[in-house]
């Protein structure tokens, strides 16, 4: 998909991660925030509780869906899953870049340029210790993310999901016409929770992210709408 035109039509560069368990919570957040954001992210938490109907639910409220199920399987299975997702008219979706070029190419072909297709690089909950000790990857996170981003580009995908710490390395490797979506967003004084590689909204945008994914910093705030307004103000300043 040529994503540039699509991005220009969004209300803001913010995607809200609807990491909640029930429809009522999702509905309250969409209704409160839809004047400020165009795209809501449905991940495995909400998808496993509500099923594919959650996609129609968000579309019916005039918003776009980022289906973040991070497919990571053999090429044939990923291809079928991407094909099924595309039929639901989602705006963006993810596969794990670690699935390899053949898997990502299958995803690319199944998507038929009908959706923005992203490769997830190294999860923002992973630090150098986990990468080295648990995953036995000897490269640094920056090197590994740059490598995965390069593979993603070779496979034909539109861009990657990566932390703010790697944005400039991805730009060096993949150029400016490559979409970078950054999660792990935290206000400077807020709790990191399980995230390791975090950045504030303004930092992530200044580093060159095209879009940022914000979950708990907004969804768990006492007033999501008020916090959202502050976030937009921070980005604009
Ligand atoms: O609540 P928080 O802002 O940490 O949520 C981040 C969201 O972004 C979660 O839905 C998580 O699944 C997703 N994500 C991530 N790191 C990645 C890819 C996706 O945190 N590398």
Tab-separated table of C-alpha atoms and ligand atoms in Angstrom:
chain	number	residue	atom	x	y	z
A	1	UNK	CA	0.000	0.000	0.000
A	2	UNK	CA	1.224	3.532	-0.640
A	3	UNK	CA	0.874	4.590	2.946
A	4	UNK	CA	1.935	8.260	2.686
A	5	UNK	CA	-1.476	9.444	1.471
A	6	UNK	CA	-3.194	7.350	4.142
A	7	UNK	CA	-1.053	8.858	6.912
A	8	UNK	CA	-1.815	12.400	5.826
A	9	UNK	CA	-5.514	11.752	6.343
A	10	UNK	CA	-5.135	10.745	10.010
A	11	UNK	CA	-6.255	13.063	12.833
A	12	UNK	CA	-2.921	12.585	14.637
A	13	UNK	CA	0.184	10.343	14.508
A	14	UNK	CA	-1.141	8.486	17.568
A	15	UNK	CA	-2.538	4.949	17.611
A	16	UNK	CA	-4.334	3.866	20.780
A	17	UNK	CA	-3.704	0.259	21.890
A	18	UNK	CA	-7.056	-1.071	23.108
A	19	UNK	CA	-5.526	-3.605	25.494
A	20	UNK	CA	-8.732	-4.302	27.413
A	21	UNK	CA	-10.809	-7.448	27.936
A	22	UNK	CA	-14.369	-6.421	27.294
A	23	UNK	CA	-16.468	-4.559	24.772
A	24	UNK	CA	-17.760	-1.945	27.205
A	25	UNK	CA	-14.215	-0.796	28.106
A	26	UNK	CA	-13.276	-0.713	24.410
A	27	UNK	CA	-16.409	1.269	23.562
A	28	UNK	CA	-15.794	3.881	26.282
A	29	UNK	CA	-12.206	4.432	25.066
A	30	UNK	CA	-13.170	4.661	21.381
A	31	UNK	CA	-15.988	7.120	22.109
A	32	UNK	CA	-13.744	9.260	24.344
A	33	UNK	CA	-10.743	9.358	22.032
A	34	UNK	CA	-12.060	9.165	18.480
A	35	UNK	CA	-11.990	12.953	18.021
A	36	UNK	CA	-8.198	12.846	18.524
A	37	UNK	CA	-7.105	9.587	16.872
A	38	UNK	CA	-8.181	7.783	13.721
A	39	UNK	CA	-6.608	4.369	14.397
A	40	UNK	CA	-7.234	1.925	17.259
A	41	UNK	CA	-4.982	-1.078	17.775
A	42	UNK	CA	-6.530	-4.455	18.466
A	43	UNK	CA	-3.994	-6.909	19.852
A	44	UNK	CA	-4.223	-10.483	21.065
A	45	UNK	CA	-5.843	-9.459	24.385
A	46	UNK	CA	-8.977	-7.868	22.904
A	47	UNK	CA	-9.067	-10.162	19.866
A	48	UNK	CA	-9.111	-13.332	21.969
A	49	UNK	CA	-11.930	-11.956	24.106
A	50	UNK	CA	-14.117	-10.472	21.340
A	51	UNK	CA	-13.093	-12.252	18.129
A	52	UNK	CA	-13.134	-10.719	14.630
A	53	UNK	CA	-16.415	-8.873	15.397
A	54	UNK	CA	-14.340	-6.276	17.255
A	55	UNK	CA	-13.007	-5.089	13.869
A	56	UNK	CA	-16.545	-4.314	12.606
A	57	UNK	CA	-17.345	-2.708	15.964
A	58	UNK	CA	-14.505	-0.178	15.526
A	59	UNK	CA	-15.264	0.404	11.832
A	60	UNK	CA	-18.910	1.139	12.695
A	61	UNK	CA	-17.664	4.009	14.877
A	62	UNK	CA	-15.870	5.569	11.909
A	63	UNK	CA	-12.358	4.544	12.997
A	64	UNK	CA	-9.568	2.486	11.432
A	65	UNK	CA	-8.154	-0.763	12.822
A	66	UNK	CA	-4.529	-1.736	13.343
A	67	UNK	CA	-4.762	-5.498	13.846
A	68	UNK	CA	-1.617	-6.325	15.802
A	69	UNK	CA	-1.663	-10.122	16.005
A	70	UNK	CA	2.039	-10.374	15.101
A	71	UNK	CA	1.715	-13.439	12.887
A	72	UNK	CA	4.753	-15.733	13.183
A	73	UNK	CA	4.273	-19.129	11.536
A	74	UNK	CA	5.106	-21.076	8.394
A	75	UNK	CA	4.578	-19.086	5.163
A	76	UNK	CA	1.428	-20.991	4.134
A	77	UNK	CA	-0.325	-20.330	7.450
A	78	UNK	CA	0.716	-16.675	7.609
A	79	UNK	CA	-0.421	-16.161	4.030
A	80	UNK	CA	-3.908	-17.526	4.839
A	81	UNK	CA	-4.177	-15.487	8.049
A	82	UNK	CA	-3.166	-12.286	6.239
A	83	UNK	CA	-5.644	-13.059	3.422
A	84	UNK	CA	-8.468	-13.476	5.972
A	85	UNK	CA	-7.487	-10.252	7.745
A	86	UNK	CA	-7.398	-8.237	4.542
A	87	UNK	CA	-10.981	-9.271	3.791
A	88	UNK	CA	-12.001	-7.546	7.041
A	89	UNK	CA	-10.702	-4.218	5.684
A	90	UNK	CA	-8.122	-3.464	8.374
A	91	UNK	CA	-5.859	-0.428	7.960
A	92	UNK	CA	-2.634	-2.002	9.250
A	93	UNK	CA	-1.427	-5.409	10.378
A	94	UNK	CA	1.730	-7.041	11.687
A	95	UNK	CA	3.866	-10.129	11.152
A	96	UNK	CA	7.067	-10.932	13.056
A	97	UNK	CA	10.131	-10.038	10.973
A	98	UNK	CA	11.936	-12.947	12.675
A	99	UNK	CA	9.691	-15.254	10.622
A	100	UNK	CA	12.137	-14.597	7.765
A	101	UNK	CA	11.964	-13.217	4.238
A	102	UNK	CA	10.039	-16.144	2.746
A	103	UNK	CA	7.324	-15.821	5.395
A	104	UNK	CA	7.142	-12.046	4.984
A	105	UNK	CA	6.964	-12.360	1.178
A	106	UNK	CA	4.004	-14.723	1.553
A	107	UNK	CA	2.349	-12.146	3.779
A	108	UNK	CA	3.096	-9.398	1.265
A	109	UNK	CA	1.562	-11.375	-1.608
A	110	UNK	CA	-1.538	-12.252	0.436
A	111	UNK	CA	-2.028	-8.614	1.454
A	112	UNK	CA	-2.279	-7.574	-2.236
A	113	UNK	CA	-1.463	-3.985	-1.289
A	114	UNK	CA	-4.852	-3.713	0.447
A	115	UNK	CA	-3.418	-2.890	3.885
A	116	UNK	CA	-0.314	-1.393	5.475
A	117	UNK	CA	1.860	-4.379	6.334
A	118	UNK	CA	4.491	-4.064	9.080
A	119	UNK	CA	7.266	-6.309	10.361
A	120	UNK	CA	7.695	-6.408	14.147
A	121	UNK	CA	11.425	-6.215	14.902
A	122	UNK	CA	12.524	-6.707	18.535
A	123	UNK	CA	9.719	-6.280	21.083
A	124	UNK	CA	10.083	-3.157	23.244
A	125	UNK	CA	9.887	-5.390	26.340
A	126	UNK	CA	13.232	-6.970	25.370
A	127	UNK	CA	16.575	-5.527	26.494
A	128	UNK	CA	20.180	-6.469	25.626
A	129	UNK	CA	20.267	-9.073	28.438
A	130	UNK	CA	17.154	-10.913	27.218
A	131	UNK	CA	18.344	-10.760	23.597
A	132	UNK	CA	21.722	-12.263	24.498
A	133	UNK	CA	20.870	-14.674	27.321
A	134	UNK	CA	17.367	-15.892	26.439
A	135	UNK	CA	17.373	-15.589	22.652
A	136	UNK	CA	21.103	-16.284	22.096
A	137	UNK	CA	21.423	-13.393	19.650
A	138	UNK	CA	24.927	-11.936	19.921
A	139	UNK	CA	24.260	-8.753	17.903
A	140	UNK	CA	23.246	-5.620	19.807
A	141	UNK	CA	19.574	-4.635	19.741
A	142	UNK	CA	20.333	-1.777	17.322
A	143	UNK	CA	22.198	-4.093	14.932
A	144	UNK	CA	19.538	-6.777	15.136
A	145	UNK	CA	16.651	-4.344	14.631
A	146	UNK	CA	18.457	-2.778	11.628
A	147	UNK	CA	19.005	-6.245	10.174
A	148	UNK	CA	15.347	-7.234	10.646
A	149	UNK	CA	14.216	-3.908	9.162
A	150	UNK	CA	16.385	-4.545	6.096
A	151	UNK	CA	14.846	-8.039	5.671
A	152	UNK	CA	11.374	-6.502	6.036
A	153	UNK	CA	12.100	-4.006	3.291
A	154	UNK	CA	13.542	-6.670	0.989
A	155	UNK	CA	10.355	-8.721	1.455
A	156	UNK	CA	8.323	-5.726	0.205
A	157	UNK	CA	6.556	-4.695	3.428
A	158	UNK	CA	5.694	-1.047	4.150
A	159	UNK	CA	7.639	-0.673	7.371
A	160	UNK	CA	8.442	-1.869	10.856
A	161	UNK	CA	7.500	-1.668	14.511
A	162	UNK	CA	10.538	-0.727	16.617
A	163	UNK	CA	11.462	1.285	19.688
A	164	UNK	CA	12.473	4.913	19.494
A	165	UNK	CA	16.098	3.965	20.274
A	166	UNK	CA	16.491	2.345	16.851
A	167	UNK	CA	14.688	4.871	14.627
A	168	UNK	CA	17.804	6.589	13.302
A	169	UNK	CA	19.528	3.261	12.518
A	170	UNK	CA	16.450	2.042	10.626
A	171	UNK	CA	16.378	5.290	8.626
A	172	UNK	CA	20.076	4.810	7.751
A	173	UNK	CA	19.427	1.247	6.576
A	174	UNK	CA	15.988	1.585	4.971
A	175	UNK	CA	15.649	5.253	3.977
A	176	UNK	CA	12.952	7.803	4.567
A	177	UNK	CA	10.166	6.106	2.608
A	178	UNK	CA	9.838	3.319	5.137
A	179	UNK	CA	7.202	3.459	7.807
A	180	UNK	CA	8.372	3.370	11.436
A	181	UNK	CA	5.768	2.727	14.121
A	182	UNK	CA	6.975	3.144	17.715
A	183	UNK	CA	5.415	1.581	20.826
A	184	UNK	CA	6.867	1.687	24.354
A	185	UNK	CA	5.636	5.267	24.822
A	186	UNK	CA	5.745	6.663	28.338
A	187	UNK	CA	5.437	10.131	29.824
A	188	UNK	CA	8.732	10.948	31.561
A	189	UNK	CA	7.288	10.465	35.068
A	190	UNK	CA	5.193	7.352	34.403
A	191	UNK	CA	5.721	3.674	35.229
A	192	UNK	CA	7.480	1.602	32.518
A	193	UNK	CA	5.551	-1.578	33.474
A	194	UNK	CA	6.935	-4.486	31.394
A	195	UNK	CA	8.481	-2.194	28.757
A	196	UNK	CA	12.289	-1.760	28.605
A	197	UNK	CA	13.016	0.467	25.572
A	198	UNK	CA	10.736	3.466	26.120
A	199	UNK	CA	10.502	7.080	24.963
A	200	UNK	CA	8.187	10.012	25.575
A	201	UNK	CA	5.708	10.905	22.806
A	202	UNK	CA	7.744	13.976	21.753
A	203	UNK	CA	11.065	12.065	21.852
A	204	UNK	CA	9.675	9.304	19.612
A	205	UNK	CA	8.297	11.767	17.056
A	206	UNK	CA	11.504	13.869	17.131
A	207	UNK	CA	13.571	10.724	16.520
A	208	UNK	CA	11.560	10.252	13.313
A	209	UNK	CA	8.717	7.840	14.092
A	210	UNK	CA	5.835	8.185	11.632
A	211	UNK	CA	3.309	6.875	14.147
A	212	UNK	CA	3.393	6.128	17.872
A	213	UNK	CA	1.429	3.425	19.701
A	214	UNK	CA	0.160	4.434	23.129
A	215	UNK	CA	-1.524	1.991	25.482
A	216	UNK	CA	-1.582	2.148	29.256
A	217	UNK	CA	-0.324	5.764	29.489
A	218	UNK	CA	-3.721	6.764	28.077
A	219	UNK	CA	-6.043	3.819	28.682
A	220	UNK	CA	-5.225	3.550	32.407
A	221	UNK	CA	-5.198	7.327	33.008
A	222	UNK	CA	-7.867	8.721	35.338
A	223	UNK	CA	-9.087	10.805	32.382
A	224	UNK	CA	-7.972	9.285	29.058
A	225	UNK	CA	-9.409	12.260	27.159
A	226	UNK	CA	-7.539	14.844	29.236
A	227	UNK	CA	-4.263	12.860	29.009
A	228	UNK	CA	-4.770	12.501	25.264
A	229	UNK	CA	-5.121	16.282	24.890
A	230	UNK	CA	-1.858	16.760	26.854
A	231	UNK	CA	-0.137	14.215	24.638
A	232	UNK	CA	-1.242	15.962	21.428
A	233	UNK	CA	-0.088	19.291	22.916
A	234	UNK	CA	3.332	17.760	23.752
A	235	UNK	CA	3.727	16.478	20.189
A	236	UNK	CA	2.666	19.774	18.603
A	237	UNK	CA	5.071	21.762	20.742
B	1	LIG	O1	0.590	-0.138	27.341
B	1	LIG	P1	1.716	0.051	26.382
B	1	LIG	O2	1.803	1.478	25.853
B	1	LIG	O3	3.022	-0.472	26.903
B	1	LIG	O4	1.303	-0.857	25.134
B	1	LIG	C1	2.113	-1.039	24.014
B	1	LIG	C2	1.371	-1.803	22.959
B	1	LIG	O5	2.222	-1.954	21.831
B	1	LIG	C3	0.945	-3.198	23.376
B	1	LIG	O6	-0.317	-3.440	22.771
B	1	LIG	C4	1.978	-4.116	22.777
B	1	LIG	O7	1.435	-5.352	22.394
B	1	LIG	C5	2.419	-3.335	21.548
B	1	LIG	N1	3.787	-3.576	21.091
B	1	LIG	C6	4.898	-3.346	21.890
B	1	LIG	N2	6.156	-3.595	21.413
B	1	LIG	C7	6.324	-4.029	20.167
B	1	LIG	C8	5.229	-4.261	19.341
B	1	LIG	C9	3.968	-4.010	19.852
B	1	LIG	O8	4.733	-2.904	23.038
B	1	LIG	N3	7.544	-4.200	19.685
